[in-house]
């Protein structure tokens, strides 16, 4: 598998033109949601029109706008994108740019991967979460029958273009949400990276330093995806914190108080590092450093013992499970990854006790 081209842009106008011209498309489409249409499209539109006298011409883009939020990540929205491509005269040589968060890059990637059996696409992630996770690594898809990302394919974007200037426009909650995936990347890679993340002032982020950490974080993901693109083994490392995290996320949604994905991952990391410490010898000092960081910045998931059975039930739906076992990705130490670690109901309840009492 080839390394996916990831461009950290300092000059959006030049880099987007070069990315587009890698495929010399006959038609150009830009997928946005209603928020990125308002907040991010003007910057891209200006970049596409600026400097055209100095660079190769690119086709005039046609905008496709979809509703924001995970609820719209469904077959109806997908069909609307296919329809817009079809009615806009897209051919197999056309190009789709996905400009948005993970919902747009996942759904747009899937639309592109399936339209006429596959057209080229570029991801320009507009959230920190999408920059360090969703836009990289080729997972595309939609939700189906109440299950997240149930239908999809692995298909790399032709180019991922990271416009880290966008970071300066994000609010605290969205910075923190993406930062949880960066913490996960620190935990599965190197102690010095994890320490830098834990010591960083995320409440008043130095944007230049954050941009550099984003680049290193994406490299961690890319290195893992290159070794195991279809998640047969090592890629499961990227699910650290997500078995418990997805259960928290689903429960919060069902209780009518949805939380951002990264917050649920941060709480899930604390839970799963406890399992790692008790079962695999993960250093308890690092567990407590992470727990303090998460409590200080992400607060706590309100938890009661009466929720345990429901959380356990939610964990039984995790994609990593094998017949009858809930499987976790755990760590023996920072960067020492242990996949397919099954845990009993008692282990999971003990983990939830730790989370609730700590
Ligand atoms: N978000 C986890 C992965 O891409 O595998």
Coordinates of C-alpha atoms and ligand atoms in Angstrom, one line a residue:
X1 CA 0.0 0.0 0.0
X2 CA 1.2 3.4 -0.9
X3 CA 1.6 6.2 1.7
X4 CA -1.4 8.5 1.4
X5 CA -0.3 12.0 0.4
X6 CA -0.9 14.4 3.2
X7 CA -0.1 18.1 2.5
X8 CA 0.3 20.5 5.4
X9 CA -0.5 23.6 3.6
X10 CA 1.1 27.0 4.1
X11 CA -0.4 28.3 0.8
X12 CA -3.9 27.0 0.3
X13 CA -4.2 28.5 -3.2
X14 CA -1.1 26.8 -4.5
X15 CA -1.5 23.5 -2.7
X16 CA -5.2 23.0 -3.6
X17 CA -4.5 23.7 -7.3
X18 CA -1.6 21.2 -7.3
X19 CA -3.7 18.6 -5.5
X20 CA -6.5 19.1 -8.0
X21 CA -4.2 18.9 -11.0
X22 CA -2.7 15.6 -9.9
X23 CA -5.9 14.0 -11.4
X24 CA -6.7 16.6 -14.1
X25 CA -10.4 16.4 -13.5
X26 CA -13.0 17.2 -16.1
X27 CA -15.4 18.5 -13.4
X28 CA -14.9 19.6 -9.9
X29 CA -17.4 19.3 -7.0
X30 CA -17.1 20.5 -3.4
X31 CA -19.1 18.8 -0.7
X32 CA -19.9 21.0 2.4
X33 CA -22.4 20.9 5.2
X34 CA -24.4 23.9 6.1
X35 CA -21.8 25.1 8.6
X36 CA -18.7 24.6 6.4
X37 CA -20.6 26.2 3.5
X38 CA -20.8 29.4 5.6
X39 CA -17.5 29.2 7.6
X40 CA -15.0 27.4 5.4
X41 CA -16.2 27.5 1.8
X42 CA -15.4 31.2 1.2
X43 CA -11.8 30.6 2.1
X44 CA -11.5 27.7 -0.3
X45 CA -13.4 29.5 -3.0
X46 CA -11.0 32.5 -2.7
X47 CA -8.1 30.1 -2.7
X48 CA -9.4 28.5 -5.9
X49 CA -9.9 31.8 -7.6
X50 CA -6.7 33.6 -6.4
X51 CA -3.6 33.3 -8.4
X52 CA -5.2 31.6 -11.3
X53 CA -3.1 33.6 -13.6
X54 CA 0.1 32.0 -12.1
X55 CA -1.1 28.4 -11.9
X56 CA -2.9 25.9 -14.1
X57 CA -6.6 26.5 -14.4
X58 CA -8.9 24.2 -12.5
X59 CA -12.6 23.6 -13.4
X60 CA -15.2 25.9 -11.8
X61 CA -16.4 24.1 -8.7
X62 CA -20.0 23.1 -8.2
X63 CA -21.1 23.1 -4.5
X64 CA -23.0 20.3 -3.0
X65 CA -24.5 21.2 0.4
X66 CA -25.8 18.6 2.9
X67 CA -27.2 18.9 6.4
X68 CA -24.7 18.9 9.2
X69 CA -24.5 16.4 12.1
X70 CA -24.2 12.7 12.4
X71 CA -28.0 12.2 12.0
X72 CA -27.6 13.1 8.4
X73 CA -24.9 10.6 7.8
X74 CA -27.4 8.2 6.1
X75 CA -28.6 6.7 2.9
X76 CA -30.8 9.7 2.0
X77 CA -27.9 12.1 2.2
X78 CA -25.7 9.7 0.3
X79 CA -28.3 9.4 -2.4
X80 CA -28.6 13.2 -2.5
X81 CA -24.8 13.5 -3.1
X82 CA -24.9 10.8 -5.9
X83 CA -27.9 12.7 -7.4
X84 CA -26.0 16.0 -7.4
X85 CA -22.9 14.4 -9.0
X86 CA -25.1 12.7 -11.6
X87 CA -27.1 15.8 -12.4
X88 CA -24.0 17.9 -12.4
X89 CA -22.5 15.8 -15.2
X90 CA -19.8 14.0 -13.1
X91 CA -17.9 11.4 -15.0
X92 CA -15.3 8.9 -13.8
X93 CA -12.7 11.6 -14.3
X94 CA -14.4 14.1 -12.0
X95 CA -13.1 15.1 -8.6
X96 CA -14.9 15.6 -5.3
X97 CA -13.4 17.8 -2.5
X98 CA -14.8 17.0 0.9
X99 CA -14.6 20.2 3.0
X100 CA -15.8 19.5 6.5
X101 CA -15.6 17.4 9.7
X102 CA -15.6 13.6 9.9
X103 CA -19.2 13.3 8.8
X104 CA -18.5 15.1 5.5
X105 CA -15.2 13.3 4.9
X106 CA -16.7 9.8 5.7
X107 CA -19.9 10.3 3.7
X108 CA -18.2 12.2 0.8
X109 CA -15.5 9.6 0.7
X110 CA -18.1 6.8 0.4
X111 CA -20.1 8.7 -2.2
X112 CA -16.9 9.2 -4.3
X113 CA -15.7 5.6 -3.8
X114 CA -19.0 4.3 -5.1
X115 CA -20.1 6.8 -7.8
X116 CA -19.4 5.1 -11.2
X117 CA -17.4 2.6 -9.2
X118 CA -15.1 5.3 -7.8
X119 CA -14.0 8.8 -8.6
X120 CA -11.1 10.7 -7.1
X121 CA -11.5 12.7 -3.9
X122 CA -9.6 15.1 -1.7
X123 CA -10.3 15.6 2.0
X124 CA -9.9 19.0 3.6
X125 CA -10.8 18.4 7.2
X126 CA -12.2 21.4 9.1
X127 CA -12.1 20.1 12.7
X128 CA -9.2 19.0 14.8
X129 CA -10.9 15.6 15.2
X130 CA -11.1 15.1 11.4
X131 CA -7.5 16.4 10.9
X132 CA -6.0 13.8 13.2
X133 CA -8.3 11.0 12.6
X134 CA -11.3 10.7 10.2
X135 CA -9.8 12.3 7.1
X136 CA -6.7 10.1 7.1
X137 CA -6.6 6.3 6.7
X138 CA -9.3 5.5 4.1
X139 CA -12.3 4.7 6.3
X140 CA -15.4 5.9 4.6
X141 CA -19.1 5.2 5.3
X142 CA -22.5 6.0 6.7
X143 CA -24.6 5.0 9.6
X144 CA -27.3 2.4 9.0
X145 CA -30.1 0.8 11.1
X146 CA -29.0 2.8 14.1
X147 CA -25.4 1.6 13.9
X148 CA -22.5 4.0 13.4
X149 CA -20.4 3.6 10.3
X150 CA -22.2 0.3 9.5
X151 CA -21.9 0.6 5.7
X152 CA -18.7 1.7 4.0
X153 CA -15.5 0.9 2.3
X154 CA -11.8 1.4 2.8
X155 CA -10.7 3.9 0.2
X156 CA -7.9 6.5 0.6
X157 CA -8.5 10.1 -0.4
X158 CA -6.2 10.9 -3.3
X159 CA -4.8 13.8 -1.2
X160 CA -5.5 15.0 2.4
X161 CA -4.9 18.7 2.7
X162 CA -4.4 20.0 6.2
X163 CA -5.0 23.7 6.5
X164 CA -3.9 24.1 10.1
X165 CA -4.9 27.9 10.0
X166 CA -8.4 26.5 10.5
X167 CA -7.4 25.6 14.1
X168 CA -7.5 29.3 15.1
X169 CA -11.2 29.3 14.3
X170 CA -12.2 26.3 16.4
X171 CA -13.9 26.7 19.8
X172 CA -12.6 25.1 23.0
X173 CA -14.9 22.1 22.9
X174 CA -13.9 21.2 19.4
X175 CA -10.2 21.6 20.1
X176 CA -10.5 19.3 23.2
X177 CA -12.5 16.8 21.2
X178 CA -9.8 16.4 18.6
X179 CA -7.1 16.6 21.3
X180 CA -8.4 13.3 22.9
X181 CA -7.5 11.4 19.7
X182 CA -4.1 13.1 19.9
X183 CA -3.7 11.8 23.5
X184 CA -4.6 8.4 22.2
X185 CA -1.9 8.7 19.5
X186 CA 0.6 9.8 22.2
X187 CA -0.3 6.7 24.3
X188 CA 0.2 4.3 21.4
X189 CA 3.5 5.8 20.3
X190 CA 6.1 7.5 22.5
X191 CA 6.4 8.6 26.1
X192 CA 8.0 11.9 25.1
X193 CA 5.1 12.7 22.8
X194 CA 2.6 11.8 25.5
X195 CA 4.4 14.0 28.0
X196 CA 4.4 16.9 25.6
X197 CA 0.6 16.5 25.1
X198 CA 0.0 16.2 28.9
X199 CA 2.1 19.3 29.6
X200 CA 0.7 21.4 26.8
X201 CA -1.6 24.3 27.8
X202 CA -4.7 23.2 25.9
X203 CA -6.8 25.9 27.4
X204 CA -4.7 28.7 25.9
X205 CA -3.1 26.8 23.0
X206 CA 0.0 28.1 21.3
X207 CA -1.3 27.5 17.7
X208 CA 2.2 27.0 16.2
X209 CA 3.0 24.3 18.7
X210 CA -0.4 22.7 18.3
X211 CA 0.1 22.6 14.5
X212 CA 3.4 20.8 15.0
X213 CA 1.8 18.3 17.4
X214 CA -1.0 17.8 14.8
X215 CA 1.5 16.9 12.2
X216 CA 3.2 14.4 14.5
X217 CA -0.2 13.0 15.5
X218 CA -1.2 12.4 11.9
X219 CA 2.2 10.6 11.3
X220 CA 1.4 8.2 14.2
X221 CA -1.9 7.3 12.5
X222 CA -0.4 7.1 9.1
X223 CA 2.4 4.7 10.2
X224 CA -0.2 2.3 11.7
X225 CA -2.6 2.5 8.8
X226 CA 0.3 1.8 6.4
X227 CA 1.1 -1.5 8.2
X228 CA -2.5 -2.6 8.5
X229 CA -4.8 -0.7 6.2
X230 CA -7.9 -2.9 6.7
X231 CA -7.7 -3.3 10.4
X232 CA -6.8 -7.0 10.6
X233 CA -4.5 -6.4 13.6
X234 CA -2.3 -3.5 14.5
X235 CA -4.8 -0.8 13.3
X236 CA -7.0 -1.9 16.3
X237 CA -4.5 0.2 18.3
X238 CA -6.4 3.2 17.1
X239 CA -9.4 1.9 19.0
X240 CA -7.8 2.5 22.4
X241 CA -10.3 4.2 24.6
X242 CA -13.1 3.6 22.1
X243 CA -14.8 0.5 23.5
X244 CA -15.8 2.3 26.7
X245 CA -15.9 5.7 24.8
X246 CA -18.5 4.6 22.3
X247 CA -20.6 3.2 25.1
X248 CA -20.5 6.5 26.9
X249 CA -21.2 8.4 23.7
X250 CA -24.2 6.2 22.8
X251 CA -25.6 6.4 26.3
X252 CA -25.3 10.2 26.4
X253 CA -27.1 10.4 23.0
X254 CA -29.9 8.1 24.2
X255 CA -30.3 10.2 27.4
X256 CA -30.7 13.3 25.2
X257 CA -27.5 15.0 26.2
X258 CA -25.1 14.2 23.4
X259 CA -21.4 14.7 23.9
X260 CA -18.6 15.3 21.4
X261 CA -16.9 12.1 20.3
X262 CA -13.5 13.1 21.7
X263 CA -14.9 13.8 25.2
X264 CA -16.3 10.2 25.2
X265 CA -12.9 8.9 24.0
X266 CA -11.1 10.9 26.8
X267 CA -13.3 9.3 29.4
X268 CA -12.9 5.9 27.7
X269 CA -9.1 6.2 27.8
X270 CA -9.2 6.6 31.6
X271 CA -11.4 3.5 31.9
X272 CA -9.3 1.4 29.5
X273 CA -6.0 2.5 31.0
X274 CA -7.3 1.2 34.3
X275 CA -7.9 -2.2 32.7
X276 CA -4.4 -2.0 31.2
X277 CA -2.9 -1.2 34.6
X278 CA -4.6 -4.0 36.4
X279 CA -4.2 -6.7 33.7
X280 CA -1.2 -5.8 31.6
X281 CA 1.1 -3.9 33.9
X282 CA 0.6 -0.4 32.4
X283 CA 2.3 2.1 34.7
X284 CA -0.3 3.4 37.2
X285 CA 1.6 6.7 37.4
X286 CA 0.8 7.3 33.8
X287 CA -2.8 6.2 34.3
X288 CA -3.1 8.9 37.0
X289 CA -1.4 11.6 34.9
X290 CA -3.9 10.9 32.1
X291 CA -6.8 10.7 34.5
X292 CA -5.9 14.1 36.0
X293 CA -5.6 15.7 32.6
X294 CA -8.9 14.3 31.5
X295 CA -10.7 15.3 34.7
X296 CA -9.2 18.8 34.5
X297 CA -10.2 19.5 30.9
X298 CA -13.0 17.2 30.0
X299 CA -14.9 16.9 33.3
X300 CA -16.6 13.6 34.1
X301 CA -19.2 11.5 32.5
X302 CA -22.0 11.3 35.2
X303 CA -22.2 7.7 36.1
X304 CA -24.3 5.6 38.4
X305 CA -24.1 1.9 39.1
X306 CA -27.6 1.6 37.6
X307 CA -26.0 2.5 34.2
X308 CA -23.5 -0.4 34.2
X309 CA -25.7 -3.1 32.6
X310 CA -26.7 -0.7 29.8
X311 CA -23.1 0.3 29.2
X312 CA -22.0 -3.3 29.2
X313 CA -24.7 -4.1 26.7
X314 CA -23.6 -1.2 24.5
X315 CA -20.0 -2.6 24.6
X316 CA -21.2 -5.9 23.3
X317 CA -22.0 -4.2 19.9
X318 CA -18.3 -3.0 19.4
X319 CA -16.9 -4.0 16.0
X320 CA -13.8 -5.5 17.6
X321 CA -15.7 -8.2 19.5
X322 CA -15.4 -11.8 18.6
X323 CA -18.0 -14.5 19.4
X324 CA -19.2 -13.8 22.9
X325 CA -16.1 -11.7 23.9
X326 CA -15.8 -7.9 24.4
X327 CA -12.4 -7.1 23.1
X328 CA -10.3 -4.2 24.1
X329 CA -7.1 -2.7 22.8
X330 CA -4.8 -2.3 25.9
X331 CA -1.2 -1.2 26.6
X332 CA 1.5 -2.8 28.6
X333 CA 3.3 0.5 28.5
X334 CA 3.2 3.7 26.4
X335 CA 3.6 2.4 22.8
X336 CA 3.4 -1.3 23.8
X337 CA 0.1 -2.2 22.1
X338 CA -1.9 -5.3 23.0
X339 CA -4.9 -6.0 20.8
X340 CA -7.8 -8.4 21.2
X341 CA -7.7 -8.3 25.0
X342 CA -11.0 -9.8 26.2
X343 CA -12.5 -8.7 29.5
X344 CA -15.3 -10.3 31.5
X345 CA -18.4 -8.5 32.8
X346 CA -16.8 -8.4 36.3
X347 CA -13.7 -6.8 34.9
X348 CA -15.8 -4.2 33.0
X349 CA -17.9 -3.4 36.1
X350 CA -14.7 -3.0 38.2
X351 CA -13.4 -0.6 35.5
X352 CA -16.6 1.4 35.7
X353 CA -16.3 1.4 39.5
X354 CA -12.8 2.8 39.2
X355 CA -14.0 5.5 36.8
X356 CA -17.0 6.4 39.1
X357 CA -15.0 6.5 42.3
X358 CA -11.8 8.2 41.1
Ligands
LIG1 N1 -10.6 6.0 13.7 C1 -9.8 4.8 13.8 C2 -9.3 4.3 12.5 O1 -9.2 5.1 11.5 O2 -8.9 3.2 12.4

